[in-house]
Each structure stands twice: as structure tokens, then as C-alpha cells.
Amino acid sequence: MLSADIQHAVEILRSGGLVAFPTETVYGLGADASNPAAIRRIFLAKGRPQNHPVIVHLPSASHLFHWARNVPESAHRLAQEYWPGPLTLVLPRAPGVSDLITGGQDTVGLRVPNHPVALELLRAFGSGIAAPSANRFGRLSPTTAGHVRDELGDSVDLIVDGGTCEVGIESTIVDLSRDAPALLRPGEISRRDIEWTLMQSLTTQSSTRAPGSLPAHYAPRTPVRVVSFEEIADAIANQTNVAVLSMRAAASQRSIQAAEDARTYARDLYANLRALDQMGCEIILVENIPEGEEWAAIRDRLTRAAASSWHS
Ligand code: TXA
Ligand code: MG
């Protein structure tokens, strides 16, 4: 028996509408991946340029063949190990996959998300759901249904509320469509995890077609700087109008104390930045995070948030 919400969501998708739904990483803005008119609505709702490709979410790995061709052995190995989970595979696209999905490229990004609501929706729908993160273009990804409502409001037909996303940052993206496998976006599943599974090292490629890989992305409206705790303490002592995200307690009411472990830090990161963005400060100061592989994806998102401050 399907819940009424899922039933309703499937009807909306079948009639070409937009459904925001939770995944373990962030909320997605979903449309029927085989309906170009529906996919066009995603771009309108996000305010996103049309040459940006969109990930297709699948109910299971057995659907790979409808969307990709010449699927290499490495894709099977990664899918077996990490799906359902926060990993997107970029593969040569199957004939018939819309240019709107691929951004006009020969490849398609695919993932099976690990969230009970997402999986229930995908299984009930029975086919691919195209879904970028459910935020306005260039803004922070939403990790609660409330964030989606704030970002997209009435431009989405239904928001399925599945609580707070556990991972909190977007999926790891691995490109298997070229000669050597490449890491396009770091995520909770680390470079080392992938290399271990493939028994091969990954090259780093930043595709200019991946908006997540443009420097000015994942940004709050308030400028962000990543600094030492001493600089934060100085700014507070000088009564500068700053909002603070630090692992140590800062002597300011406009501060949030972040978790010291990478998983919790990542889970809360976007909600924390959203809250700090709303404090009406001149700048958000983020304390430097530790070195090390488990912080790589967080470092990537913070660097982008800070980089985009230079453009705003
Ligand atoms: O965790 C996630 O991946 C979330 C949830 C909703 O699944 N989705 C997400 O989608 O972050 P989006 O569109 O905000 O970011 C997807 C990234 C973009 O940078 C896009 O350019 C890249 O994936 N991408 C998708 N298809 C691609 C392709 N064929 N080649 C290269 N990059 C691709
Ligand atoms: Mg996004």
C-alpha cells in the first residue's frame, strides 16, 4: 500500500508536473526524465541555464540500461558497492535520452538514492526521475522540506516531506565515460573509497558543464570567508558585524557551534549557512576545518561558497 503522498506524487510526475522529494544527500526537484516538457519546467523553476545536465534518479541498478550504453565493468562494481547511495555515475548516454537531461553532451549522470521515501517514489513511478537539487540556481542546496518551500514556493506542484537529509551535501560524482575514471565532485563517498573499489586511481576533472564545479556555487547571500579561530575572536572583540560558524564556542550571539566530526558537520552545513545568512551580518566567518580526506567534500563546498563571495 502506497502512502497517499507518494500516490499523489506519482500522478503529478505522470502528468508532467514537478515534485520535490528527499534523498539522503539533499532534496531533489523531480520531473519525469522521459518528458522533455516536464524537464523544461525544472530549469524554469530553478532559474538554471539549459545547457546544464541533470542527474537521473533510478529505482535500481537494473534500470541503468535504459539510460546508458557501453556500461563498463567499473560502473557495475561501483553500483554494486554503493547503490543505493550518494554516488552519481556519468556514463555514455543511451539513444533517446533527451538533450535536456544531458545538457547536449554524450553522457548521462545516474544514481540510485538511499532514502526510503525516494526509493518508494521511484519504485512506484517505475522509471527515471530527473532531479537537480531543489534550490534556485547558484544557491545552497536544501536539506529540509522547509528550505525547499523557501527556495521554490509555488513553482513546485508538491513537496514530499521526508525530514532532514542525513548526508547533507550532494553526491560524489564519478565520470566513467572517458579513458580514465575521473572525480567530478567530491562527496561523502571519498576518493579513497572509490579508488579502493576500482583498484585504480581517479583523475580530477572539473567539467565546466557541471554547475557544482563552477567556483561561484553553493552560496549564501552574505559573503563567506574561511579563517582561523583567532581571526574570528578578533572580529568579535572588535565588534565587527560578523556571523560565525566555528567548532569552538565563539563569544557571540551570532554564532553557531559546528560539530567536530565530518559527518555531522556535513549534515548540518547548509542549514547552518542558511541560518547565518539570515542574521543580517556583513560577512560570515567560517573557522578553518581540519586537514584530511574525510573533510575533502566539506572543504570543496566551503571553498565554493567563499569564492562566490568575490563575484557578488
Ligand atoms: O546528491 C545529489 O547529487 C543531488 C540529489 C538531489 O540527488 N542532486 C544534485 O543535482 O546535486 P544538481 O543538478 O544540483 O547537481 C548535479 C551535478 C551538476 O553539477 C551537473 O552538472 C552534474 O551533476 N552532472 C549531471 N549530469 C552530468 C553529466 N552527464 N556530465 C557531467 N556532469 C553532470
Ligand atoms: Mg545543485
Short mmCIF file of C-alpha atoms in Angstrom, two decimals, residues 138-140 217-224 270 272-278 284 286 301-302 304-306 308-309 312:
data_model
loop_
_atom_site.label_atom_id
_atom_site.label_comp_id
_atom_site.label_asym_id
_atom_site.label_seq_id
_atom_site.Cartn_x
_atom_site.Cartn_y
_atom_site.Cartn_z
CA GLY A 138 23.67 29.10 -7.56
CA ARG A 139 22.19 28.87 -4.06
CA LEU A 140 22.62 26.42 -1.21
CA HIS A 217 28.24 27.97 -6.45
CA TYR A 218 26.58 26.85 -3.24
CA ALA A 219 26.49 30.38 -1.91
CA PRO A 220 24.56 32.20 0.78
CA ARG A 221 23.83 35.87 0.02
CA THR A 222 26.15 37.13 2.76
CA PRO A 223 29.85 36.92 1.74
CA VAL A 224 31.71 33.98 3.28
CA TYR A 270 23.76 24.06 4.59
CA ASN A 272 23.85 26.36 9.39
CA LEU A 273 24.87 28.60 6.48
CA ARG A 274 21.20 29.39 5.79
CA ALA A 275 20.66 30.36 9.43
CA LEU A 276 23.81 32.53 9.47
CA ASP A 277 22.77 34.12 6.16
CA GLN A 278 19.56 35.30 7.82
CA ILE A 284 30.02 35.01 7.56
CA VAL A 286 33.85 30.08 8.97
CA ARG A 301 31.72 23.34 -0.64
CA LEU A 302 33.21 25.95 1.71
CA ARG A 304 32.98 27.49 -3.46
CA ALA A 305 30.80 29.41 -1.01
CA ALA A 306 33.76 31.70 -0.28
CA SER A 308 31.31 33.17 -4.99
CA SER A 309 31.51 35.95 -2.44
CA SER A 312 28.62 39.08 -5.65
#
